[in-house]
GROMACS .gro file of C-alpha atoms in nm:
model
  506
    1MET     CA    1   0.000   0.000   0.000
    2GLN     CA    2   0.152   0.329  -0.108
    3ALA     CA    3   0.112   0.658   0.075
    4HIS     CA    4  -0.070   0.796  -0.228
    5PHE     CA    5  -0.346   0.542  -0.164
    6VAL     CA    6  -0.428   0.705   0.168
    7GLY     CA    7  -0.438   1.040  -0.008
    8LYS     CA    8  -0.670   0.896  -0.270
    9LEU     CA    9  -0.891   0.742  -0.004
   10ILE     CA   10  -0.918   1.061   0.197
   11SER     CA   11  -0.978   1.263  -0.120
   12GLY     CA   12  -1.274   1.037  -0.186
   13VAL     CA   13  -1.408   1.118   0.158
   14VAL     CA   14  -1.362   1.488   0.088
   15LEU     CA   15  -1.549   1.476  -0.241
   16ALA     CA   16  -1.830   1.276  -0.089
   17ALA     CA   17  -1.861   1.494   0.220
   18GLY     CA   18  -1.873   1.824   0.039
   19PHE     CA   19  -1.800   2.036   0.345
   20GLY     CA   20  -1.637   2.369   0.262
   21MET     CA   21  -1.351   2.528   0.452
   22ALA     CA   22  -1.309   2.903   0.422
   23ALA     CA   23  -0.982   3.091   0.442
   24VAL     CA   24  -0.935   3.266   0.774
   25ALA     CA   25  -0.800   3.619   0.807
   26MET     CA   26  -0.568   3.684   1.100
   27PRO     CA   27  -0.694   3.926   1.364
   28ALA     CA   28  -0.585   4.286   1.386
   29GLN     CA   29  -0.572   4.256   1.764
   30ALA     CA   30  -0.618   3.980   2.017
   31ALA     CA   31  -0.862   3.961   2.304
   32THR     CA   32  -1.002   3.708   2.548
   33LEU     CA   33  -1.294   3.508   2.410
   34ARG     CA   34  -1.582   3.467   2.654
   35MET     CA   35  -1.733   3.129   2.586
   36ALA     CA   36  -2.015   2.922   2.735
   37TRP     CA   37  -2.142   2.566   2.729
   38SER     CA   38  -2.383   2.367   2.944
   39GLN     CA   39  -2.191   2.042   2.994
   40ASP     CA   40  -1.849   2.044   3.157
   41ALA     CA   41  -1.564   1.800   3.110
   42THR     CA   42  -1.575   1.483   3.317
   43GLY     CA   43  -1.196   1.429   3.323
   44LEU     CA   44  -0.860   1.544   3.187
   45ASP     CA   45  -0.702   1.222   3.057
   46PRO     CA   46  -0.723   1.244   2.675
   47HIS     CA   47  -0.673   0.870   2.632
   48LYS     CA   48  -0.972   0.779   2.849
   49GLN     CA   49  -1.240   1.034   2.769
   50THR     CA   50  -1.560   0.940   2.586
   51ALA     CA   51  -1.784   1.233   2.686
   52PHE     CA   52  -1.807   1.495   2.413
   53SER     CA   53  -1.777   1.770   2.675
   54SER     CA   54  -1.435   1.638   2.781
   55ILE     CA   55  -1.316   1.593   2.424
   56ARG     CA   56  -1.419   1.947   2.324
   57LEU     CA   57  -1.210   2.093   2.606
   58LEU     CA   58  -0.908   1.867   2.572
   59GLU     CA   59  -0.875   1.906   2.195
   60LEU     CA   60  -0.787   2.272   2.261
   61ILE     CA   61  -0.501   2.161   2.488
   62TYR     CA   62  -0.369   1.836   2.341
   63GLU     CA   63  -0.274   1.742   1.987
   64PRO     CA   64  -0.264   1.410   1.801
   65LEU     CA   65  -0.003   1.338   1.535
   66VAL     CA   66  -0.251   1.435   1.264
   67ARG     CA   67  -0.603   1.574   1.260
   68LEU     CA   68  -0.906   1.608   1.031
   69ASP     CA   69  -0.989   1.948   0.889
   70GLY     CA   70  -1.328   2.085   0.785
   71ASN     CA   71  -1.318   1.877   0.468
   72LEU     CA   72  -1.232   1.553   0.653
   73GLN     CA   73  -0.884   1.583   0.502
   74ILE     CA   74  -0.591   1.458   0.711
   75VAL     CA   75  -0.365   1.751   0.798
   76PRO     CA   76  -0.065   1.801   1.030
   77GLY     CA   77  -0.098   1.798   1.405
   78VAL     CA   78   0.217   1.723   1.604
   79ALA     CA   79   0.361   1.574   1.284
   80GLU     CA   80   0.445   1.779   0.976
   81SER     CA   81   0.457   1.483   0.734
   82TRP     CA   82   0.395   1.108   0.716
   83GLN     CA   83   0.459   0.821   0.477
   84PHE     CA   84   0.349   0.459   0.447
   85SER     CA   85   0.607   0.210   0.321
   86PRO     CA   86   0.532   0.040  -0.015
   87ASP     CA   87   0.411  -0.278   0.162
   88GLY     CA   88   0.194  -0.077   0.403
   89LYS     CA   89   0.363  -0.224   0.710
   90GLN     CA   90   0.551   0.084   0.823
   91LEU     CA   91   0.417   0.430   0.892
   92THR     CA   92   0.680   0.701   0.943
   93PHE     CA   93   0.616   1.047   1.086
   94LYS     CA   94   0.838   1.353   1.090
   95LEU     CA   95   0.753   1.577   1.384
   96LYS     CA   96   0.743   1.955   1.374
   97ALA     CA   97   1.086   2.078   1.480
   98LYS     CA   98   0.935   2.367   1.678
   99GLY     CA   99   0.672   2.160   1.859
  100LYS     CA  100   0.665   2.225   2.233
  101PHE     CA  101   0.453   2.115   2.524
  102GLN     CA  102   0.298   2.384   2.737
  103ASN     CA  103   0.564   2.324   3.005
  104GLY     CA  104   0.829   2.439   2.754
  105ALA     CA  105   0.970   2.093   2.677
  106PRO     CA  106   1.008   1.996   2.310
  107VAL     CA  107   0.774   1.735   2.162
  108THR     CA  108   1.000   1.444   2.068
  109SER     CA  109   0.969   1.098   1.922
  110ALA     CA  110   1.015   0.960   2.274
  111ASP     CA  111   0.691   1.133   2.378
  112VAL     CA  112   0.505   0.986   2.081
  113LYS     CA  113   0.636   0.636   2.158
  114ALA     CA  114   0.549   0.665   2.527
  115SER     CA  115   0.200   0.793   2.442
  116PHE     CA  116   0.118   0.500   2.215
  117GLN     CA  117   0.271   0.249   2.456
  118ARG     CA  118   0.039   0.393   2.720
  119ILE     CA  119  -0.262   0.365   2.486
  120LEU     CA  120  -0.174   0.003   2.405
  121ASP     CA  121  -0.126  -0.094   2.770
  122GLN     CA  122  -0.451  -0.263   2.876
  123ALA     CA  123  -0.402  -0.132   3.228
  124THR     CA  124  -0.449   0.224   3.103
  125GLY     CA  125  -0.807   0.167   2.992
  126ALA     CA  126  -0.757   0.376   2.678
  127VAL     CA  127  -1.088   0.394   2.493
  128ALA     CA  128  -0.932   0.382   2.144
  129ARG     CA  129  -0.686   0.099   2.216
  130ALA     CA  130  -0.847  -0.136   1.963
  131ASN     CA  131  -0.765   0.106   1.681
  132PHE     CA  132  -0.391   0.054   1.730
  133LEU     CA  133  -0.348  -0.320   1.778
  134SER     CA  134  -0.163  -0.351   1.447
  135ILE     CA  135   0.130  -0.159   1.600
  136ALA     CA  136   0.394  -0.426   1.663
  137SER     CA  137   0.675  -0.193   1.767
  138ILE     CA  138   0.778   0.172   1.752
  139ASP     CA  139   1.124   0.298   1.648
  140THR     CA  140   1.263   0.642   1.724
  141PRO     CA  141   1.575   0.683   1.507
  142ASP     CA  142   1.604   1.049   1.608
  143ALA     CA  143   1.417   1.309   1.810
  144THR     CA  144   1.184   1.408   1.529
  145THR     CA  145   1.127   1.073   1.354
  146VAL     CA  146   0.882   0.803   1.464
  147VAL     CA  147   0.840   0.473   1.281
  148PHE     CA  148   0.539   0.253   1.355
  149ASN     CA  149   0.608  -0.108   1.255
  150LEU     CA  150   0.281  -0.284   1.180
  151SER     CA  151   0.184  -0.649   1.197
  152GLN     CA  152  -0.026  -0.604   0.883
  153PRO     CA  153  -0.126  -0.329   0.639
  154ASP     CA  154  -0.375  -0.110   0.824
  155VAL     CA  155  -0.557   0.137   0.600
  156PRO     CA  156  -0.762   0.311   0.876
  157LEU     CA  157  -0.468   0.358   1.113
  158LEU     CA  158  -0.389   0.710   0.997
  159THR     CA  159  -0.751   0.819   1.040
  160ALA     CA  160  -0.756   0.664   1.388
  161MET     CA  161  -0.454   0.875   1.478
  162THR     CA  162  -0.654   1.195   1.420
  163SER     CA  163  -0.855   1.135   1.736
  164LEU     CA  164  -0.808   1.324   2.063
  165ASN     CA  165  -0.798   0.976   2.217
  166ALA     CA  166  -0.463   0.935   2.036
  167ALA     CA  167  -0.317   1.260   2.170
  168VAL     CA  168   0.057   1.292   2.226
  169VAL     CA  169   0.132   1.355   2.594
  170PRO     CA  170   0.468   1.419   2.764
  171ALA     CA  171   0.662   1.104   2.848
  172SER     CA  172   0.771   1.275   3.170
  173GLU     CA  173   0.409   1.313   3.280
  174ILE     CA  174   0.340   0.946   3.205
  175THR     CA  175   0.637   0.850   3.421
  176ALA     CA  176   0.521   1.086   3.697
  177GLY     CA  177   0.169   0.943   3.684
  178THR     CA  178   0.012   1.287   3.641
  179ILE     CA  179  -0.185   1.229   3.320
  180GLY     CA  180  -0.543   1.313   3.411
  181THR     CA  181  -0.450   1.528   3.710
  182LYS     CA  182  -0.275   1.793   3.501
  183ALA     CA  183  -0.337   1.889   3.138
  184ILE     CA  184  -0.008   1.950   2.958
  185GLY     CA  185  -0.030   1.921   2.583
  186SER     CA  186   0.116   2.086   2.276
  187GLY     CA  187  -0.206   2.243   2.150
  188PRO     CA  188  -0.303   2.606   2.101
  189PHE     CA  189  -0.426   2.669   2.456
  190LYS     CA  190  -0.305   2.607   2.810
  191LEU     CA  191  -0.546   2.514   3.087
  192ASP     CA  192  -0.472   2.768   3.359
  193SER     CA  193  -0.755   2.668   3.591
  194TRP     CA  194  -1.060   2.443   3.606
  195VAL     CA  195  -1.342   2.467   3.854
  196PRO     CA  196  -1.558   2.166   3.764
  197ASN     CA  197  -1.913   2.252   3.658
  198SER     CA  198  -1.830   2.622   3.687
  199LYS     CA  199  -1.553   2.752   3.461
  200GLU     CA  200  -1.228   2.695   3.274
  201VAL     CA  201  -0.964   2.956   3.207
  202LEU     CA  202  -0.736   2.898   2.910
  203SER     CA  203  -0.452   3.112   2.780
  204ALA     CA  204  -0.295   3.111   2.436
  205ASN     CA  205   0.010   2.888   2.402
  206LYS     CA  206   0.260   3.131   2.250
  207ASP     CA  207   0.494   2.840   2.170
  208TRP     CA  208   0.231   2.656   1.963
  209ALA     CA  209   0.389   2.523   1.645
  210GLY     CA  210   0.058   2.545   1.458
  211GLY     CA  211   0.074   2.917   1.392
  212THR     CA  212  -0.057   3.241   1.535
  213ILE     CA  213  -0.351   3.217   1.775
  214GLY     CA  214  -0.624   3.475   1.723
  215VAL     CA  215  -0.713   3.544   2.088
  216ASP     CA  216  -0.518   3.585   2.411
  217GLY     CA  217  -0.724   3.320   2.583
  218ILE     CA  218  -1.066   3.169   2.641
  219ASN     CA  219  -1.274   3.204   2.954
  220ILE     CA  220  -1.536   2.929   2.953
  221SER     CA  221  -1.846   2.949   3.171
  222VAL     CA  222  -2.049   2.640   3.247
  223LEU     CA  223  -2.409   2.762   3.255
  224PRO     CA  224  -2.697   2.553   3.389
  225ASP     CA  225  -2.878   2.508   3.059
  226GLU     CA  226  -2.876   2.634   2.704
  227THR     CA  227  -3.158   2.881   2.755
  228ALA     CA  228  -2.927   3.054   3.005
  229ILE     CA  229  -2.653   3.049   2.741
  230LEU     CA  230  -2.883   3.216   2.488
  231ALA     CA  231  -2.975   3.481   2.745
  232SER     CA  232  -2.604   3.544   2.806
  233LEU     CA  233  -2.545   3.583   2.433
  234ARG     CA  234  -2.837   3.822   2.402
  235THR     CA  235  -2.701   4.050   2.675
  236GLY     CA  236  -2.349   4.045   2.531
  237GLN     CA  237  -2.193   3.863   2.826
  238THR     CA  238  -2.086   3.572   2.605
  239ASP     CA  239  -1.902   3.595   2.272
  240PHE     CA  240  -1.916   3.232   2.157
  241ALA     CA  241  -2.121   2.933   2.268
  242LEU     CA  242  -2.142   2.564   2.197
  243LEU     CA  243  -2.505   2.457   2.160
  244ASN     CA  244  -2.640   2.104   2.144
  245ASP     CA  245  -3.011   2.161   2.189
  246PRO     CA  246  -3.190   2.226   1.858
  247LEU     CA  247  -3.478   2.387   2.047
  248VAL     CA  248  -3.236   2.662   2.154
  249ALA     CA  249  -3.018   2.671   1.845
  250THR     CA  250  -3.310   2.738   1.612
  251LEU     CA  251  -3.386   3.058   1.807
  252VAL     CA  252  -3.044   3.212   1.738
  253PRO     CA  253  -3.111   3.333   1.380
  254LYS     CA  254  -3.394   3.550   1.520
  255GLU     CA  255  -3.140   3.752   1.719
  256PRO     CA  256  -3.002   4.044   1.514
  257LYS     CA  257  -2.667   4.060   1.696
  258LEU     CA  258  -2.599   3.685   1.678
  259GLN     CA  259  -2.503   3.435   1.412
  260LEU     CA  260  -2.550   3.058   1.409
  261THR     CA  261  -2.309   2.804   1.259
  262ARG     CA  262  -2.493   2.482   1.178
  263THR     CA  263  -2.285   2.185   1.060
  264PRO     CA  264  -2.384   1.825   0.975
  265VAL     CA  265  -2.185   1.592   1.200
  266LEU     CA  266  -2.071   1.230   1.192
  267SER     CA  267  -2.183   1.149   1.546
  268TYR     CA  268  -2.507   0.955   1.578
  269ASN     CA  269  -2.801   0.920   1.814
  270VAL     CA  270  -2.868   0.556   1.891
  271LEU     CA  271  -3.068   0.324   2.112
  272GLN     CA  272  -2.818   0.069   2.239
  273LEU     CA  273  -2.959  -0.266   2.341
  274ASN     CA  274  -2.770  -0.501   2.570
  275PRO     CA  275  -2.779  -0.841   2.397
  276SER     CA  276  -2.611  -1.005   2.696
  277ARG     CA  277  -2.931  -0.957   2.898
  278LYS     CA  278  -3.254  -1.148   2.857
  279PRO     CA  279  -3.464  -1.116   2.651
  280MET     CA  280  -3.243  -0.894   2.430
  281ASP     CA  281  -3.022  -1.199   2.381
  282GLN     CA  282  -3.287  -1.324   2.138
  283LEU     CA  283  -3.256  -1.204   1.780
  284ALA     CA  284  -3.632  -1.184   1.730
  285VAL     CA  285  -3.671  -0.953   2.030
  286ARG     CA  286  -3.400  -0.716   1.906
  287GLN     CA  287  -3.551  -0.718   1.558
  288ALA     CA  288  -3.896  -0.651   1.706
  289ILE     CA  289  -3.761  -0.343   1.880
  290SER     CA  290  -3.604  -0.225   1.555
  291CYS     CA  291  -3.932  -0.272   1.367
  292ALA     CA  292  -4.134  -0.096   1.639
  293ILE     CA  293  -3.932   0.224   1.635
  294ASP     CA  294  -4.019   0.511   1.405
  295ARG     CA  295  -3.681   0.678   1.374
  296LYS     CA  296  -3.810   0.988   1.198
  297ASP     CA  297  -4.072   1.040   1.468
  298VAL     CA  298  -3.799   1.022   1.733
  299MET     CA  299  -3.597   1.283   1.544
  300ASP     CA  300  -3.894   1.508   1.467
  301THR     CA  301  -4.024   1.503   1.822
  302ALA     CA  302  -3.698   1.521   2.017
  303ALA     CA  303  -3.491   1.732   1.779
  304LEU     CA  304  -3.750   1.934   1.584
  305GLY     CA  305  -3.655   1.740   1.272
  306GLU     CA  306  -3.302   1.884   1.291
  307GLY     CA  307  -3.118   1.588   1.148
  308LYS     CA  308  -3.128   1.293   0.914
  309VAL     CA  309  -3.231   0.932   0.976
  310THR     CA  310  -2.915   0.723   0.955
  311GLY     CA  311  -2.786   0.372   0.933
  312PRO     CA  312  -2.475   0.265   1.126
  313LEU     CA  313  -2.230   0.434   0.886
  314THR     CA  314  -2.261   0.812   0.893
  315MET     CA  315  -1.966   0.914   0.674
  316PRO     CA  316  -2.090   1.015   0.327
  317LEU     CA  317  -1.845   0.797   0.134
  318TYR     CA  318  -1.966   0.473   0.296
  319ALA     CA  319  -2.324   0.536   0.412
  320THR     CA  320  -2.602   0.315   0.280
  321ASP     CA  321  -2.947   0.457   0.206
  322PRO     CA  322  -3.128   0.367   0.532
  323SER     CA  323  -3.438   0.261   0.339
  324GLN     CA  324  -3.234  -0.036   0.215
  325LEU     CA  325  -3.164  -0.159   0.569
  326PHE     CA  326  -3.364  -0.395   0.790
  327CYS     CA  327  -3.697  -0.256   0.918
  328TYR     CA  328  -3.620   0.113   0.870
  329LYS     CA  329  -3.986   0.157   0.780
  330ARG     CA  330  -4.186   0.110   1.099
  331ASP     CA  331  -4.383  -0.216   1.100
  332VAL     CA  332  -4.572  -0.274   1.426
  333ALA     CA  333  -4.746  -0.588   1.298
  334LYS     CA  334  -4.411  -0.747   1.214
  335ALA     CA  335  -4.273  -0.637   1.551
  336LYS     CA  336  -4.563  -0.803   1.736
  337LYS     CA  337  -4.517  -1.125   1.541
  338LEU     CA  338  -4.145  -1.131   1.620
  339MET     CA  339  -4.225  -1.078   1.988
  340ALA     CA  340  -4.474  -1.364   1.981
  341ASP     CA  341  -4.229  -1.591   1.798
  342ALA     CA  342  -3.977  -1.523   2.074
  343GLY     CA  343  -4.231  -1.611   2.343
  344PHE     CA  344  -4.303  -1.254   2.453
  345ALA     CA  345  -4.647  -1.189   2.307
  346ASN     CA  346  -4.734  -1.013   2.634
  347GLY     CA  347  -4.414  -0.810   2.630
  348PHE     CA  348  -4.163  -0.753   2.910
  349SER     CA  349  -4.023  -0.476   3.128
  350ALA     CA  350  -3.683  -0.308   3.088
  351THR     CA  351  -3.497   0.008   3.184
  352VAL     CA  352  -3.335   0.258   2.950
  353ILE     CA  353  -3.066   0.496   3.075
  354ALA     CA  354  -3.012   0.850   2.946
  355ALA     CA  355  -2.770   1.128   3.038
  356THR     CA  356  -2.864   1.477   3.142
  357GLY     CA  357  -2.751   1.721   2.877
  358GLU     CA  358  -2.554   1.495   2.645
  359PRO     CA  359  -2.737   1.511   2.425
  360PRO     CA  360  -3.004   1.754   2.549
  361THR     CA  361  -3.254   1.552   2.346
  362ALA     CA  362  -3.178   1.225   2.529
  363THR     CA  363  -3.475   1.230   2.767
  364ALA     CA  364  -3.716   1.329   2.491
  365GLU     CA  365  -3.579   1.049   2.270
  366ALA     CA  366  -3.627   0.801   2.553
  367GLN     CA  367  -3.986   0.918   2.604
  368VAL     CA  368  -4.075   0.875   2.235
  369ILE     CA  369  -3.913   0.531   2.231
  370GLN     CA  370  -4.098   0.441   2.551
  371SER     CA  371  -4.429   0.528   2.385
  372GLN     CA  372  -4.347   0.340   2.064
  373LEU     CA  373  -4.230   0.022   2.239
  374ALA     CA  374  -4.539   0.022   2.459
  375GLU     CA  375  -4.736  -0.062   2.144
  376ILE     CA  376  -4.566  -0.403   2.134
  377GLY     CA  377  -4.594  -0.465   2.507
  378ILE     CA  378  -4.250  -0.348   2.621
  379LYS     CA  379  -4.280  -0.146   2.942
  380LEU     CA  380  -3.980   0.084   2.948
  381ASP     CA  381  -3.866   0.263   3.263
  382ILE     CA  382  -3.652   0.571   3.196
  383LYS     CA  383  -3.358   0.635   3.428
  384VAL     CA  384  -3.193   0.974   3.377
  385MET     CA  385  -2.840   1.008   3.516
  386GLU     CA  386  -2.586   1.283   3.561
  387LEU     CA  387  -2.334   1.263   3.275
  388ASN     CA  388  -2.039   1.132   3.479
  389VAL     CA  389  -2.256   0.860   3.636
  390TYR     CA  390  -2.400   0.771   3.295
  391VAL     CA  391  -2.052   0.742   3.138
  392ASP     CA  392  -1.932   0.508   3.415
  393THR     CA  393  -2.247   0.296   3.384
  394TRP     CA  394  -2.224   0.291   3.004
  395LEU     CA  395  -1.857   0.187   3.001
  396LYS     CA  396  -1.942  -0.106   3.230
  397GLY     CA  397  -2.229  -0.211   3.003
  398ASN     CA  398  -2.454  -0.201   3.308
  399PHE     CA  399  -2.785  -0.130   3.135
  400ASP     CA  400  -3.076  -0.298   2.956
  401MET     CA  401  -3.093  -0.022   2.697
  402ALA     CA  402  -2.919   0.313   2.663
  403VAL     CA  403  -3.000   0.627   2.469
  404ALA     CA  404  -2.660   0.745   2.351
  405LEU     CA  405  -2.482   0.999   2.136
  406ASN     CA  406  -2.169   0.835   1.998
  407GLY     CA  407  -1.885   0.984   1.798
  408GLY     CA  408  -1.832   0.928   1.429
  409SER     CA  409  -1.523   0.899   1.214
  410ALA     CA  410  -1.421   0.941   0.851
  411ASP     CA  411  -1.344   0.568   0.837
  412PRO     CA  412  -1.581   0.282   0.933
  413TYR     CA  413  -1.310   0.068   1.092
  414SER     CA  414  -1.171   0.337   1.321
  415MET     CA  415  -1.530   0.431   1.408
  416TYR     CA  416  -1.651   0.084   1.506
  417ASN     CA  417  -1.375  -0.170   1.563
  418ARG     CA  418  -1.366  -0.107   1.937
  419TYR     CA  419  -1.729  -0.227   1.953
  420TRP     CA  420  -1.769  -0.481   1.674
  421THR     CA  421  -1.448  -0.686   1.668
  422LYS     CA  422  -1.354  -0.971   1.898
  423THR     CA  423  -1.058  -0.771   2.026
  424GLY     CA  424  -1.259  -0.449   2.064
  425ASN     CA  425  -1.190  -0.278   2.393
  426LEU     CA  426  -1.551  -0.155   2.425
  427GLN     CA  427  -1.706  -0.500   2.392
  428LYS     CA  428  -1.849  -0.448   2.742
  429VAL     CA  429  -2.050  -0.162   2.595
  430ALA     CA  430  -2.158  -0.347   2.279
  431ASN     CA  431  -2.211  -0.687   2.446
  432TYR     CA  432  -2.246  -0.847   2.106
  433ILE     CA  433  -2.015  -0.991   1.842
  434ASP     CA  434  -2.046  -1.255   1.576
  435ASP     CA  435  -1.809  -1.406   1.323
  436THR     CA  436  -1.958  -1.209   1.034
  437LEU     CA  437  -1.909  -0.869   1.199
  438ASP     CA  438  -1.555  -0.951   1.306
  439SER     CA  439  -1.461  -1.093   0.965
  440LEU     CA  440  -1.600  -0.797   0.771
  441MET     CA  441  -1.424  -0.548   0.997
  442GLN     CA  442  -1.091  -0.727   0.948
  443LYS     CA  443  -1.139  -0.745   0.572
  444GLY     CA  444  -1.221  -0.376   0.556
  445ARG     CA  445  -0.919  -0.292   0.766
  446ALA     CA  446  -0.675  -0.466   0.531
  447GLU     CA  447  -0.837  -0.390   0.193
  448THR     CA  448  -0.659  -0.113   0.001
  449ASP     CA  449  -0.896  -0.078  -0.294
  450PRO     CA  450  -1.156   0.194  -0.215
  451THR     CA  451  -1.432   0.030  -0.421
  452LYS     CA  452  -1.382  -0.306  -0.252
  453ARG     CA  453  -1.369  -0.140   0.091
  454LYS     CA  454  -1.702   0.029   0.024
  455ALA     CA  455  -1.861  -0.305  -0.070
  456ILE     CA  456  -1.721  -0.472   0.244
  457PHE     CA  457  -1.858  -0.205   0.474
  458ALA     CA  458  -2.193  -0.199   0.293
  459GLU     CA  459  -2.221  -0.568   0.380
  460PHE     CA  460  -2.116  -0.489   0.739
  461GLU     CA  461  -2.385  -0.221   0.765
  462LYS     CA  462  -2.657  -0.446   0.624
  463HIS     CA  463  -2.565  -0.729   0.862
  464ILE     CA  464  -2.544  -0.523   1.180
  465ALA     CA  465  -2.876  -0.352   1.105
  466GLU     CA  466  -3.033  -0.695   1.064
  467VAL     CA  467  -2.896  -0.850   1.384
  468SER     CA  468  -2.995  -0.527   1.563
  469PRO     CA  469  -2.772  -0.508   1.870
  470TRP     CA  470  -2.827  -0.133   1.847
  471ILE     CA  471  -3.101   0.069   1.683
  472TRP     CA  472  -2.943   0.360   1.496
  473LEU     CA  473  -3.170   0.664   1.494
  474TYR     CA  474  -3.037   0.981   1.332
  475THR     CA  475  -2.747   1.217   1.284
  476ALA     CA  476  -2.794   1.575   1.393
  477TYR     CA  477  -2.610   1.904   1.359
  478GLY     CA  478  -2.334   2.073   1.551
  479TYR     CA  479  -2.422   2.428   1.650
  480THR     CA  480  -2.217   2.724   1.761
  481ALA     CA  481  -2.357   3.070   1.824
  482GLU     CA  482  -2.145   3.381   1.831
  483GLN     CA  483  -2.160   3.757   1.834
  484LYS     CA  484  -2.120   3.902   1.487
  485ASN     CA  485  -1.781   4.051   1.578
  486VAL     CA  486  -1.641   3.699   1.631
  487GLU     CA  487  -1.477   3.582   1.310
  488GLY     CA  488  -1.279   3.290   1.173
  489PHE     CA  489  -1.429   2.984   1.339
  490VAL     CA  490  -1.412   2.681   1.108
  491PRO     CA  491  -1.650   2.398   1.207
  492THR     CA  492  -1.588   2.034   1.118
  493PRO     CA  493  -1.811   1.729   1.070
  494THR     CA  494  -1.643   1.577   1.376
  495GLY     CA  495  -1.779   1.858   1.593
  496SER     CA  496  -1.430   1.969   1.692
  497LEU     CA  497  -1.378   2.312   1.850
  498PHE     CA  498  -1.014   2.319   1.740
  499GLY     CA  499  -1.112   2.600   1.501
  500LEU     CA  500  -1.116   2.832   1.801
  501SER     CA  501  -0.740   2.857   1.753
  502LYS     CA  502  -0.807   3.086   1.455
  503VAL     CA  503  -1.095   3.288   1.595
  504SER     CA  504  -1.057   3.663   1.634
  505ILE     CA  505  -1.272   3.935   1.789
  506LYS     CA  506  -1.312   4.244   1.573
   0.00000   0.00000   0.00000
């Protein structure tokens, strides 16, 4: 596999995605950006975080080797260049010579090696570990060169390395055991202080190798809900806000002093079943639940129709038309028959968990699903949890069903292998695997021909929709609201706030 193949593959993603990226003018003068959001980070360890609120904060502080831009194109992060070997079994990075951590130490190949060794160590509990199991060894011939030796060609590896969960952290902090207690990265901003569920204060990292930063810092306020955020924007107390609730976001265009950025995202809203628990261990029961759910009704009711019904694959290059997947048109009669065939004609009781605020639509989604499943005899109890409690419960797989918002990726393998392979490190969350899913994921990982990869993952998507361990609902939008004197923010389909590094206040 040549390096140009990866370029060709990513170019295909870009063409399919069709997301534009505007040029950004540098600010005439810097200032402190006053920002607000309603959900705070749940932790500071970039290798362990799954909550979007944590990722959005930490991606301003830490950097991976490479990242995805607004067009889903792979661009430099800590690394300035990269190259696959002709056989696809080596991936070599050259690091930016001027890269520095926020403690003043240079970013070296030793830090990269230590970071990936930490991710691969099962004891760490790194959430993206499964993405990197092809790494057999890591060489560091000099301070700015890193060579990943792979056990097999691994097409999605480079995309997996764009994740915040693959951030490069200082080797010294790993040795000291301070990852997660301090946040020292090489990104555009330093975390000066954090008062959980209250505020974060960030200052510009003047040593950032990524270029000039448009503001002196960011003061982030954690406000109780998004209506309070909108009120703060209206009164001019907030310059920039991250919004997740479509009920609030759709009000922003009515405000003459505000502007709304609305971006389709790769993350997906999903009802996760737990097939390790009775009666969800029966295929017919899971399929009955799939047939009983009206996905569009869930989206229209909970999210004001702000989204698109989706199958498992949300990236434009690979996504299948959902109408071609199992039971995407609601069929209550079929659902009742499947329940009866499984011996549950009179239904059963179960509990669904949902998090407060992430997404803000979670409780409403659960309520719509509760009503729909009642029609086939399933009595669903809704248990709403604080986000940190929900995340802990979710990671342990300690639920009957869960309403979730999960992250997307430009590549199907890096998006799903941690759930749907036999070596996936989030198998406790998925609680389901079969030979077909595992085989298709492995084939898609190794295949270098884009057309063949698309066919493999189309088969994967069809199969997983049919066996129904999860019920995929819809993709939504990422929203940011800002005063009209805030310029230069570039959104991405991943929902990243990294574009704040180029924001200016006029």
